[in-house]
Amino acid sequence: MNFQPVLLWSDLLLWLLAFAAIGLGVYSAHVEHLRRAWARLGRNPVATGMASILCIFLLIGLVDSLHYRPRLEENPATNAASGAAHYAVEVYSLLDALLSNLRENHEKTYSAPLAIRSYVMETEETQAGVTRDYPRLIHGGAHLADESGHSRDLLLRAAQGIVLAALLFFLLKTALARHRKRRPANAPGFAWEGVLHALGAFLFFALPIVFLAAGYHVFGTDKVGQDVLYQALKSIRTALAIGLVTTLIMLPLAIFLGIVAGYFRGWADDLIQYVYTVLNSIPGVLLIAAAVLMMQVFIDTHSEWFATAAERADLRLVALCFILGVTSWTGLARLLRGETLKLRELDYIQAARAFGVSSGRIITRHLLPNLMHLVIIALVMDFSALVLTEAVLSYIGIGVDPAMMSFGTMINNARMELSREPTVWWSLATAFTFMLILVLSANLLADALRNALTDTPAGGGDPRGQPGAGA
């Protein structure tokens, strides 16, 4: 085998969440009020469009979660004598293989977006003497023999991407028009126009970049000459891991403690309220900083446990997700407690208790299904907040490992670049643009989810408002 598969903890958790989302969809199809709510959501063009954009981000993240170590080329005589294959220390992903052109084409230092010359002057010795000039890039625009054709080449490549995007968009629109003709005129259906517009925007944004990236650094390079577009695409997985894996850790705590506090009341309610009141009283950043620093000391002390640097960075990422999950479950737990206090007084719950139905069965069969819409809304709304939290934590140096690419790391590295002259602005602008698209899509989808799922027979509340009675 030419490679050795590598399974990181974050890979396992991300794929587990992907399958859990599929399971949630299957479960919702068998619950009447959830099925009707998802149908209402599907008729909202904004929701379907934002969901399509998030699916593109999720696809990139999952492709980046398939890791491997390539096999090293060895001397045939040595390899035959040892009888064992040797693999590289560096860990790559399937996304790295697909973006090998961006990953391997390093420059010496900074270069502006779509430039063919370096952003930093260098001293060169020529026949005329020693001069200082902006040298040609090693890879960016290397195919151009004459610099005068730079603008023409850029326009040609961008035009090719736009034409291909227009052709694909026309084909998608034609297919949608044929689908609508086969559907009854007044029958409510899925809002495919939202998906069409989202895919159209993606095609017109991505395809010109694909054609330009074949010969240039579209978003420039950083201090060590690494392509900024490659960094941004690799940062998507980190953002998804922070937003989704933290959710996986937070969810069991919030659901269990929130329902237990609201249903049983008494000393259990007092104890759980005391716990999350104490947690909310501690400054979150200080608690996270202390936990991350202790985890880093543990990793440095037991460095022999990790075969590669990727495993070290991944453990710190999972530890950060665990810390964020432990410190962020309180809001959802308080919401579920308040809603459970209201639901437990409804007639069908009281009838079940009068007939001797066990508390566990009441919780799993009656309470939990009527709380799932609040859980789904709160989690989607918290996703964008967690992505922004990672950016802030990495900016102040207590986030992910510096060797791991993330939007926060890009922003942190751009801090010094903004103070130099001339200003290097493209790293910050790229990180901000990608993070804005991801967070804005999640927020718009959360609003649509809130509107679709709060109109339920159980009478659920709005997660952005106050919890129900007794909260």
Tab-separated table of C-alpha atoms in Angstrom:
chain	number	residue	atom	x	y	z
A	1	MET	CA	0.000	0.000	0.000
A	2	ASN	CA	1.326	3.431	-0.963
A	3	PHE	CA	-0.161	5.073	2.119
A	4	GLN	CA	-1.025	4.333	5.717
A	5	PRO	CA	-4.509	5.423	6.894
A	6	VAL	CA	-4.504	7.647	9.970
A	7	LEU	CA	-7.583	8.086	12.145
A	8	LEU	CA	-7.489	11.165	14.346
A	9	TRP	CA	-9.920	11.670	17.204
A	10	SER	CA	-11.460	14.707	15.521
A	11	ASP	CA	-11.917	12.693	12.305
A	12	LEU	CA	-13.848	10.046	14.213
A	13	LEU	CA	-16.046	12.608	15.950
A	14	LEU	CA	-16.793	14.563	12.762
A	15	TRP	CA	-17.818	11.448	10.852
A	16	LEU	CA	-19.850	10.293	13.849
A	17	LEU	CA	-21.717	13.596	13.789
A	18	ALA	CA	-22.328	13.273	10.054
A	19	PHE	CA	-23.946	9.879	10.547
A	20	ALA	CA	-25.837	11.209	13.567
A	21	ALA	CA	-27.314	13.962	11.372
A	22	ILE	CA	-28.509	11.306	8.934
A	23	GLY	CA	-30.008	9.387	11.851
A	24	LEU	CA	-31.754	12.541	13.060
A	25	GLY	CA	-33.284	12.980	9.620
A	26	VAL	CA	-34.582	9.411	9.670
A	27	TYR	CA	-35.958	9.912	13.182
A	28	SER	CA	-37.675	13.180	12.204
A	29	ALA	CA	-39.373	11.437	9.291
A	30	HIS	CA	-41.201	9.206	11.788
A	31	VAL	CA	-42.295	12.027	14.138
A	32	GLU	CA	-45.347	13.846	12.810
A	33	HIS	CA	-44.787	17.379	14.103
A	34	LEU	CA	-41.069	17.285	13.238
A	35	ARG	CA	-41.864	16.011	9.751
A	36	ARG	CA	-44.296	18.894	9.206
A	37	ALA	CA	-41.734	21.369	10.563
A	38	TRP	CA	-39.005	20.114	8.212
A	39	ALA	CA	-41.495	20.351	5.347
A	40	ARG	CA	-42.133	24.011	6.236
A	41	LEU	CA	-38.400	24.578	6.364
A	42	GLY	CA	-37.974	22.995	2.941
A	43	ARG	CA	-40.438	25.462	1.457
A	44	ASN	CA	-38.293	28.398	2.591
A	45	PRO	CA	-35.861	29.426	-0.193
A	46	VAL	CA	-33.508	31.166	2.265
A	47	ALA	CA	-33.288	28.038	4.402
A	48	THR	CA	-32.589	25.711	1.469
A	49	GLY	CA	-30.011	28.114	0.053
A	50	MET	CA	-28.132	28.520	3.328
A	51	ALA	CA	-28.314	24.773	3.964
A	52	SER	CA	-26.730	24.198	0.544
A	53	ILE	CA	-23.834	26.520	1.372
A	54	LEU	CA	-23.314	24.814	4.735
A	55	CYS	CA	-23.333	21.425	2.999
A	56	ILE	CA	-20.485	22.643	0.770
A	57	PHE	CA	-18.501	23.658	3.852
A	58	LEU	CA	-19.321	20.325	5.499
A	59	LEU	CA	-18.187	18.417	2.398
A	60	ILE	CA	-14.849	20.244	2.436
A	61	GLY	CA	-14.464	19.481	6.137
A	62	LEU	CA	-15.233	15.778	5.709
A	63	VAL	CA	-12.831	15.453	2.768
A	64	ASP	CA	-10.197	17.081	4.990
A	65	SER	CA	-10.985	14.480	7.688
A	66	LEU	CA	-9.641	11.519	5.705
A	67	HIS	CA	-5.986	11.405	6.746
A	68	TYR	CA	-3.063	9.260	5.659
A	69	ARG	CA	0.733	9.046	5.742
A	70	PRO	CA	2.361	8.539	2.322
A	71	ARG	CA	4.868	5.760	1.859
A	72	LEU	CA	8.482	6.818	1.555
A	73	GLU	CA	10.534	5.860	-1.456
A	74	GLU	CA	13.367	3.602	-0.323
A	75	ASN	CA	16.336	1.773	-1.726
A	76	PRO	CA	15.022	-1.597	-3.042
A	77	ALA	CA	17.911	-3.499	-1.432
A	78	THR	CA	17.373	-1.837	1.957
A	79	ASN	CA	13.599	-2.298	1.782
A	80	ALA	CA	13.965	-5.989	0.893
A	81	ALA	CA	16.360	-6.539	3.784
A	82	SER	CA	14.190	-4.825	6.373
A	83	GLY	CA	10.962	-6.326	5.086
A	84	ALA	CA	8.924	-3.353	6.357
A	85	ALA	CA	7.507	-0.287	4.658
A	86	HIS	CA	8.346	3.160	5.977
A	87	TYR	CA	5.923	6.051	5.957
A	88	ALA	CA	6.368	9.813	6.170
A	89	VAL	CA	6.128	11.601	9.508
A	90	GLU	CA	3.817	14.240	8.044
A	91	VAL	CA	0.104	13.465	7.955
A	92	TYR	CA	-1.879	14.568	4.911
A	93	SER	CA	-5.573	14.527	4.111
A	94	LEU	CA	-7.524	13.840	0.955
A	95	LEU	CA	-8.020	17.600	0.628
A	96	ASP	CA	-4.232	18.046	0.685
A	97	ALA	CA	-3.955	15.603	-2.203
A	98	LEU	CA	-6.619	17.489	-4.170
A	99	LEU	CA	-4.918	20.821	-3.439
A	100	SER	CA	-1.366	19.606	-3.959
A	101	ASN	CA	-0.715	22.445	-6.400
A	102	LEU	CA	-1.571	25.062	-3.772
A	103	ARG	CA	0.188	23.188	-0.967
A	104	GLU	CA	3.502	22.636	-2.758
A	105	ASN	CA	3.873	25.916	-4.676
A	106	HIS	CA	5.623	27.972	-2.000
A	107	GLU	CA	7.144	31.389	-2.568
A	108	LYS	CA	9.937	33.014	-0.584
A	109	THR	CA	7.695	35.426	1.322
A	110	TYR	CA	4.721	37.749	0.862
A	111	SER	CA	3.065	38.176	-2.495
A	112	ALA	CA	-0.101	40.125	-3.214
A	113	PRO	CA	-3.227	38.449	-4.648
A	114	LEU	CA	-2.786	37.504	-8.329
A	115	ALA	CA	0.675	39.087	-8.388
A	116	ILE	CA	3.643	37.882	-10.403
A	117	ARG	CA	6.264	39.721	-8.366
A	118	SER	CA	7.118	39.541	-4.688
A	119	TYR	CA	5.679	42.062	-2.232
A	120	VAL	CA	9.115	42.522	-0.632
A	121	MET	CA	12.126	44.102	-2.304
A	122	GLU	CA	15.302	42.043	-2.541
A	123	THR	CA	18.893	42.858	-3.367
A	124	GLU	CA	20.020	41.493	-6.724
A	125	GLU	CA	23.425	41.500	-8.355
A	126	THR	CA	23.340	42.256	-12.080
A	127	GLN	CA	25.853	43.308	-14.699
A	128	ALA	CA	24.917	46.898	-13.975
A	129	GLY	CA	25.724	46.452	-10.296
A	130	VAL	CA	23.775	45.823	-7.107
A	131	THR	CA	20.107	46.789	-7.361
A	132	ARG	CA	17.004	46.441	-5.217
A	133	ASP	CA	13.823	45.328	-6.938
A	134	TYR	CA	10.714	43.186	-6.524
A	135	PRO	CA	11.766	39.777	-7.924
A	136	ARG	CA	9.544	37.508	-10.004
A	137	LEU	CA	7.665	34.842	-8.070
A	138	ILE	CA	8.765	31.234	-8.345
A	139	HIS	CA	5.297	29.860	-9.160
A	140	GLY	CA	2.856	32.757	-9.437
A	141	GLY	CA	2.684	33.712	-13.093
A	142	ALA	CA	5.697	31.548	-13.919
A	143	HIS	CA	4.056	30.490	-17.187
A	144	LEU	CA	4.212	34.064	-18.485
A	145	ALA	CA	7.266	34.795	-20.597
A	146	ASP	CA	6.337	38.459	-20.913
A	147	GLU	CA	4.885	40.450	-18.002
A	148	SER	CA	2.881	42.584	-20.392
A	149	GLY	CA	0.472	39.674	-20.870
A	150	HIS	CA	-0.344	39.501	-17.146
A	151	SER	CA	-3.647	41.419	-17.247
A	152	ARG	CA	-4.782	39.645	-20.393
A	153	ASP	CA	-4.060	36.242	-18.866
A	154	LEU	CA	-5.999	37.122	-15.721
A	155	LEU	CA	-9.023	38.243	-17.712
A	156	LEU	CA	-8.900	35.145	-19.904
A	157	ARG	CA	-8.758	32.729	-16.969
A	158	ALA	CA	-11.514	34.561	-15.075
A	159	ALA	CA	-13.667	34.622	-18.206
A	160	GLN	CA	-13.238	30.872	-18.671
A	161	GLY	CA	-14.434	30.277	-15.115
A	162	ILE	CA	-17.403	32.614	-15.523
A	163	VAL	CA	-18.447	31.015	-18.826
A	164	LEU	CA	-18.283	27.525	-17.336
A	165	ALA	CA	-20.228	28.690	-14.265
A	166	ALA	CA	-22.893	30.264	-16.502
A	167	LEU	CA	-23.187	27.051	-18.518
A	168	LEU	CA	-23.586	24.879	-15.422
A	169	PHE	CA	-26.066	27.337	-13.908
A	170	PHE	CA	-28.114	27.274	-17.138
A	171	LEU	CA	-28.178	23.464	-17.088
A	172	LEU	CA	-29.304	23.437	-13.451
A	173	LYS	CA	-31.989	26.028	-14.150
A	174	THR	CA	-33.252	24.052	-17.150
A	175	ALA	CA	-33.450	20.879	-15.078
A	176	LEU	CA	-35.387	22.748	-12.363
A	177	ALA	CA	-37.812	24.165	-14.937
A	178	ARG	CA	-38.523	20.666	-16.265
A	179	HIS	CA	-39.057	19.412	-12.733
A	180	ARG	CA	-41.610	22.164	-12.059
A	181	LYS	CA	-43.580	21.319	-15.204
A	182	ARG	CA	-44.076	17.754	-13.970
A	183	ARG	CA	-45.285	18.951	-10.568
A	184	PRO	CA	-48.951	19.942	-10.003
A	185	ALA	CA	-49.482	23.671	-10.235
A	186	ASN	CA	-50.752	24.325	-6.693
A	187	ALA	CA	-48.867	21.554	-4.898
A	188	PRO	CA	-46.460	22.819	-2.203
A	189	GLY	CA	-42.987	21.532	-2.829
A	190	PHE	CA	-39.345	21.859	-1.944
A	191	ALA	CA	-37.823	25.319	-2.518
A	192	TRP	CA	-35.352	24.240	-5.177
A	193	GLU	CA	-34.893	27.856	-6.276
A	194	GLY	CA	-32.996	28.523	-3.034
A	195	VAL	CA	-30.638	25.640	-3.783
A	196	LEU	CA	-30.269	26.865	-7.372
A	197	HIS	CA	-29.337	30.409	-6.361
A	198	ALA	CA	-26.902	29.182	-3.702
A	199	LEU	CA	-25.190	26.808	-6.126
A	200	GLY	CA	-25.140	29.539	-8.758
A	201	ALA	CA	-23.421	31.958	-6.385
A	202	PHE	CA	-20.947	29.229	-5.436
A	203	LEU	CA	-20.174	28.397	-9.078
A	204	PHE	CA	-19.633	32.040	-10.065
A	205	PHE	CA	-17.358	32.493	-7.026
A	206	ALA	CA	-15.449	29.204	-7.095
A	207	LEU	CA	-14.873	28.407	-10.770
A	208	PRO	CA	-13.002	31.634	-11.663
A	209	ILE	CA	-10.840	30.998	-8.578
A	210	VAL	CA	-10.146	27.448	-9.781
A	211	PHE	CA	-8.943	28.684	-13.182
A	212	LEU	CA	-6.896	31.507	-11.649
A	213	ALA	CA	-5.365	29.251	-8.962
A	214	ALA	CA	-3.837	27.058	-11.663
A	215	GLY	CA	-1.323	29.808	-12.415
A	216	TYR	CA	-1.477	32.334	-9.579
A	217	HIS	CA	-1.883	32.747	-5.843
A	218	VAL	CA	-5.450	34.049	-5.896
A	219	PHE	CA	-5.418	35.398	-2.331
A	220	GLY	CA	-1.667	35.942	-2.125
A	221	THR	CA	0.885	34.292	0.162
A	222	ASP	CA	1.905	34.801	3.788
A	223	LYS	CA	5.269	35.514	5.425
A	224	VAL	CA	6.680	32.062	4.673
A	225	GLY	CA	5.271	32.020	1.139
A	226	GLN	CA	2.338	29.657	1.784
A	227	ASP	CA	-0.791	30.110	-0.294
A	228	VAL	CA	-3.522	31.930	1.672
A	229	LEU	CA	-6.343	30.211	-0.232
A	230	TYR	CA	-4.970	26.840	0.878
A	231	GLN	CA	-4.881	28.052	4.496
A	232	ALA	CA	-8.495	29.232	4.314
A	233	LEU	CA	-9.742	25.922	2.890
A	234	LYS	CA	-7.838	23.974	5.552
A	235	SER	CA	-9.294	26.230	8.258
A	236	ILE	CA	-12.826	25.118	7.405
A	237	ARG	CA	-12.323	21.724	9.071
A	238	THR	CA	-11.080	23.363	12.266
A	239	ALA	CA	-14.118	25.652	12.387
A	240	LEU	CA	-16.479	22.724	11.807
A	241	ALA	CA	-14.718	20.654	14.466
A	242	ILE	CA	-15.032	23.444	17.025
A	243	GLY	CA	-18.692	24.020	16.187
A	244	LEU	CA	-19.819	20.403	15.789
A	245	VAL	CA	-17.602	18.360	18.123
A	246	THR	CA	-18.287	20.808	20.943
A	247	THR	CA	-21.961	20.202	20.236
A	248	LEU	CA	-21.475	16.448	20.551
A	249	ILE	CA	-19.858	16.927	23.966
A	250	MET	CA	-22.324	19.548	25.195
A	251	LEU	CA	-25.530	17.857	24.049
A	252	PRO	CA	-25.734	14.884	26.467
A	253	LEU	CA	-24.956	17.096	29.470
A	254	ALA	CA	-27.467	19.764	28.541
A	255	ILE	CA	-30.309	17.374	27.687
A	256	PHE	CA	-29.852	15.088	30.701
A	257	LEU	CA	-29.361	17.773	33.329
A	258	GLY	CA	-32.000	20.122	31.894
A	259	ILE	CA	-34.737	17.463	31.757
A	260	VAL	CA	-33.829	15.993	35.148
A	261	ALA	CA	-33.944	19.440	36.779
A	262	GLY	CA	-37.286	20.333	35.210
A	263	TYR	CA	-39.047	16.988	35.652
A	264	PHE	CA	-37.974	15.851	39.128
A	265	ARG	CA	-37.565	19.325	40.683
A	266	GLY	CA	-36.731	19.270	44.388
A	267	TRP	CA	-33.127	18.697	45.456
A	268	ALA	CA	-32.071	17.573	41.958
A	269	ASP	CA	-33.280	20.873	40.509
A	270	ASP	CA	-31.551	22.870	43.252
A	271	LEU	CA	-28.249	21.015	42.753
A	272	ILE	CA	-28.221	21.392	38.958
A	273	GLN	CA	-29.163	25.066	39.182
A	274	TYR	CA	-26.338	25.581	41.661
A	275	VAL	CA	-23.833	23.912	39.330
A	276	TYR	CA	-24.659	25.964	36.248
A	277	THR	CA	-24.977	29.168	38.284
A	278	VAL	CA	-21.433	28.630	39.594
A	279	LEU	CA	-20.136	27.878	36.078
A	280	ASN	CA	-21.766	31.017	34.709
A	281	SER	CA	-20.184	33.051	37.494
A	282	ILE	CA	-16.641	32.133	36.412
A	283	PRO	CA	-15.218	34.236	33.542
A	284	GLY	CA	-15.329	31.895	30.565
A	285	VAL	CA	-12.074	33.019	28.967
A	286	LEU	CA	-10.116	32.521	32.197
A	287	LEU	CA	-11.574	29.054	32.740
A	288	ILE	CA	-10.817	28.025	29.152
A	289	ALA	CA	-7.306	29.514	29.309
A	290	ALA	CA	-6.474	27.625	32.506
A	291	ALA	CA	-7.780	24.330	31.116
A	292	VAL	CA	-5.983	24.727	27.771
A	293	LEU	CA	-2.673	25.584	29.436
A	294	MET	CA	-2.926	22.552	31.742
A	295	MET	CA	-3.703	20.370	28.738
A	296	GLN	CA	-0.700	21.767	26.871
A	297	VAL	CA	1.575	20.950	29.832
A	298	PHE	CA	0.224	17.388	29.798
A	299	ILE	CA	0.883	17.055	26.055
A	300	ASP	CA	4.435	18.406	26.375
A	301	THR	CA	5.155	16.079	29.301
A	302	HIS	CA	3.994	12.982	27.404
A	303	SER	CA	5.298	13.849	23.946
A	304	GLU	CA	6.387	10.222	23.409
A	305	TRP	CA	2.721	9.210	23.159
A	306	PHE	CA	2.358	10.971	19.807
A	307	ALA	CA	3.903	9.575	16.649
A	308	THR	CA	3.299	12.719	14.606
A	309	ALA	CA	2.820	16.440	15.168
A	310	ALA	CA	-0.686	16.119	13.702
A	311	GLU	CA	-1.710	13.835	16.559
A	312	ARG	CA	-0.441	16.359	19.113
A	313	ALA	CA	-2.340	19.204	17.456
A	314	ASP	CA	-5.454	17.051	17.113
A	315	LEU	CA	-5.469	16.166	20.817
A	316	ARG	CA	-5.306	19.851	21.703
A	317	LEU	CA	-8.207	20.509	19.306
A	318	VAL	CA	-10.336	17.769	20.890
A	319	ALA	CA	-9.374	19.024	24.368
A	320	LEU	CA	-10.458	22.539	23.398
A	321	CYS	CA	-13.784	21.156	22.130
A	322	PHE	CA	-14.242	19.271	25.406
A	323	ILE	CA	-13.470	22.385	27.456
A	324	LEU	CA	-15.876	24.512	25.412
A	325	GLY	CA	-18.539	21.805	25.697
A	326	VAL	CA	-18.209	21.554	29.473
A	327	THR	CA	-18.441	25.338	29.856
A	328	SER	CA	-21.243	26.019	27.312
A	329	TRP	CA	-23.956	23.482	28.203
A	330	THR	CA	-25.573	25.720	30.775
A	331	GLY	CA	-27.648	27.847	28.393
A	332	LEU	CA	-29.329	24.899	26.682
A	333	ALA	CA	-29.825	23.108	30.011
A	334	ARG	CA	-31.591	26.158	31.461
A	335	LEU	CA	-33.818	26.380	28.400
A	336	LEU	CA	-34.748	22.687	28.543
A	337	ARG	CA	-35.397	22.900	32.278
A	338	GLY	CA	-37.876	25.744	31.807
A	339	GLU	CA	-39.661	23.963	28.955
A	340	THR	CA	-39.796	20.684	30.906
A	341	LEU	CA	-41.377	22.465	33.863
A	342	LYS	CA	-44.149	23.556	31.508
A	343	LEU	CA	-44.589	20.230	29.714
A	344	ARG	CA	-44.742	18.126	32.905
A	345	GLU	CA	-47.978	19.909	33.897
A	346	LEU	CA	-49.811	19.030	30.661
A	347	ASP	CA	-52.730	16.626	30.872
A	348	TYR	CA	-51.182	13.724	28.961
A	349	ILE	CA	-48.092	13.768	31.188
A	350	GLN	CA	-50.229	13.848	34.328
A	351	ALA	CA	-52.362	10.997	32.955
A	352	ALA	CA	-49.285	8.896	32.258
A	353	ARG	CA	-48.039	9.440	35.808
A	354	ALA	CA	-51.470	8.559	37.218
A	355	PHE	CA	-51.438	5.261	35.301
A	356	GLY	CA	-48.070	4.392	36.834
A	357	VAL	CA	-45.866	4.914	33.770
A	358	SER	CA	-42.223	5.088	34.852
A	359	SER	CA	-40.391	8.405	34.832
A	360	GLY	CA	-37.811	7.089	32.348
A	361	ARG	CA	-40.513	6.121	29.872
A	362	ILE	CA	-42.291	9.464	30.254
A	363	ILE	CA	-39.031	11.313	29.598
A	364	THR	CA	-38.036	9.258	26.537
A	365	ARG	CA	-41.495	8.837	24.975
A	366	HIS	CA	-43.218	12.130	25.799
A	367	LEU	CA	-40.828	14.843	26.960
A	368	LEU	CA	-37.741	14.303	24.794
A	369	PRO	CA	-39.584	14.220	21.412
A	370	ASN	CA	-41.342	17.483	22.304
A	371	LEU	CA	-38.029	19.123	23.223
A	372	MET	CA	-36.033	18.096	20.162
A	373	HIS	CA	-37.077	21.132	18.138
A	374	LEU	CA	-35.585	23.407	20.809
A	375	VAL	CA	-32.398	21.344	20.873
A	376	ILE	CA	-31.990	21.573	17.097
A	377	ILE	CA	-32.591	25.346	17.031
A	378	ALA	CA	-30.253	26.052	19.939
A	379	LEU	CA	-27.451	23.944	18.464
A	380	VAL	CA	-27.570	25.652	15.077
A	381	MET	CA	-27.596	29.041	16.776
A	382	ASP	CA	-24.660	28.069	19.015
A	383	PHE	CA	-22.601	26.818	16.058
A	384	SER	CA	-21.778	30.299	14.774
A	385	ALA	CA	-20.951	31.500	18.290
A	386	LEU	CA	-18.489	28.616	18.756
A	387	VAL	CA	-16.790	29.361	15.416
A	388	LEU	CA	-16.277	32.966	16.486
A	389	THR	CA	-15.092	31.806	19.923
A	390	GLU	CA	-12.318	29.740	18.323
A	391	ALA	CA	-11.182	32.777	16.339
A	392	VAL	CA	-10.987	34.883	19.500
A	393	LEU	CA	-9.208	32.184	21.539
A	394	SER	CA	-6.639	31.495	18.807
A	395	TYR	CA	-6.092	35.233	18.431
A	396	ILE	CA	-5.080	35.540	22.093
A	397	GLY	CA	-2.976	32.363	21.927
A	398	ILE	CA	-5.105	29.847	23.870
A	399	GLY	CA	-6.960	28.274	20.974
A	400	VAL	CA	-5.866	25.491	18.659
A	401	ASP	CA	-2.242	24.437	18.197
A	402	PRO	CA	-0.255	27.054	16.210
A	403	ALA	CA	0.663	24.342	13.715
A	404	MET	CA	-3.026	23.727	12.930
A	405	MET	CA	-4.603	26.023	10.373
A	406	SER	CA	-7.669	27.902	11.551
A	407	PHE	CA	-9.342	31.238	10.974
A	408	GLY	CA	-8.170	32.389	14.403
A	409	THR	CA	-4.573	31.439	13.597
A	410	MET	CA	-4.777	33.322	10.300
A	411	ILE	CA	-6.112	36.405	12.087
A	412	ASN	CA	-3.434	36.116	14.776
A	413	ASN	CA	-0.673	35.893	12.149
A	414	ALA	CA	-2.175	38.859	10.290
A	415	ARG	CA	-1.948	41.022	13.428
A	416	MET	CA	1.725	41.834	12.861
A	417	GLU	CA	1.310	42.001	9.101
A	418	LEU	CA	-1.133	44.902	9.424
A	419	SER	CA	1.462	46.993	11.249
A	420	ARG	CA	4.173	46.692	8.604
A	421	GLU	CA	4.656	48.996	5.638
A	422	PRO	CA	3.385	48.282	3.065
A	423	THR	CA	0.422	46.633	4.794
A	424	VAL	CA	-0.256	42.950	4.169
A	425	TRP	CA	-4.055	42.910	4.267
A	426	TRP	CA	-5.050	39.806	2.299
A	427	SER	CA	-4.608	37.164	5.034
A	428	LEU	CA	-7.033	38.956	7.337
A	429	ALA	CA	-9.463	39.734	4.506
A	430	THR	CA	-9.532	36.105	3.337
A	431	ALA	CA	-10.088	34.704	6.833
A	432	PHE	CA	-12.797	37.296	7.472
A	433	THR	CA	-14.578	36.529	4.174
A	434	PHE	CA	-14.662	32.752	4.647
A	435	MET	CA	-15.685	33.064	8.290
A	436	LEU	CA	-18.387	35.598	7.404
A	437	ILE	CA	-19.919	33.282	4.793
A	438	LEU	CA	-19.891	30.326	7.202
A	439	VAL	CA	-21.316	32.206	10.197
A	440	LEU	CA	-23.865	34.188	8.181
A	441	SER	CA	-25.167	31.008	6.541
A	442	ALA	CA	-25.520	29.331	9.935
A	443	ASN	CA	-27.320	32.360	11.411
A	444	LEU	CA	-29.800	32.649	8.543
A	445	LEU	CA	-30.492	28.913	8.699
A	446	ALA	CA	-30.988	29.202	12.474
A	447	ASP	CA	-33.585	31.945	11.975
A	448	ALA	CA	-35.434	29.817	9.443
A	449	LEU	CA	-35.247	26.800	11.756
A	450	ARG	CA	-36.615	28.859	14.620
A	451	ASN	CA	-39.582	29.999	12.542
A	452	ALA	CA	-40.296	26.480	11.275
A	453	LEU	CA	-39.795	24.451	14.431
A	454	THR	CA	-41.257	26.690	17.134
A	455	ASP	CA	-44.739	26.278	15.612
A	456	THR	CA	-45.245	22.826	17.113
A	457	PRO	CA	-48.120	21.107	18.901
A	458	ALA	CA	-46.032	21.012	22.073
A	459	GLY	CA	-46.049	24.789	22.164
A	460	GLY	CA	-42.267	25.140	22.346
A	461	GLY	CA	-40.698	28.461	23.074
A	462	ASP	CA	-38.184	30.588	21.269
A	463	PRO	CA	-34.571	29.763	22.222
A	464	ARG	CA	-33.650	33.439	21.841
A	465	GLY	CA	-36.226	34.413	24.478
A	466	GLN	CA	-36.627	33.471	28.111
A	467	PRO	CA	-37.409	29.889	29.159
A	468	GLY	CA	-40.813	28.864	30.349
A	469	ALA	CA	-42.362	29.070	33.761
A	470	GLY	CA	-40.200	28.371	36.747
A	471	ALA	CA	-36.916	28.924	34.921
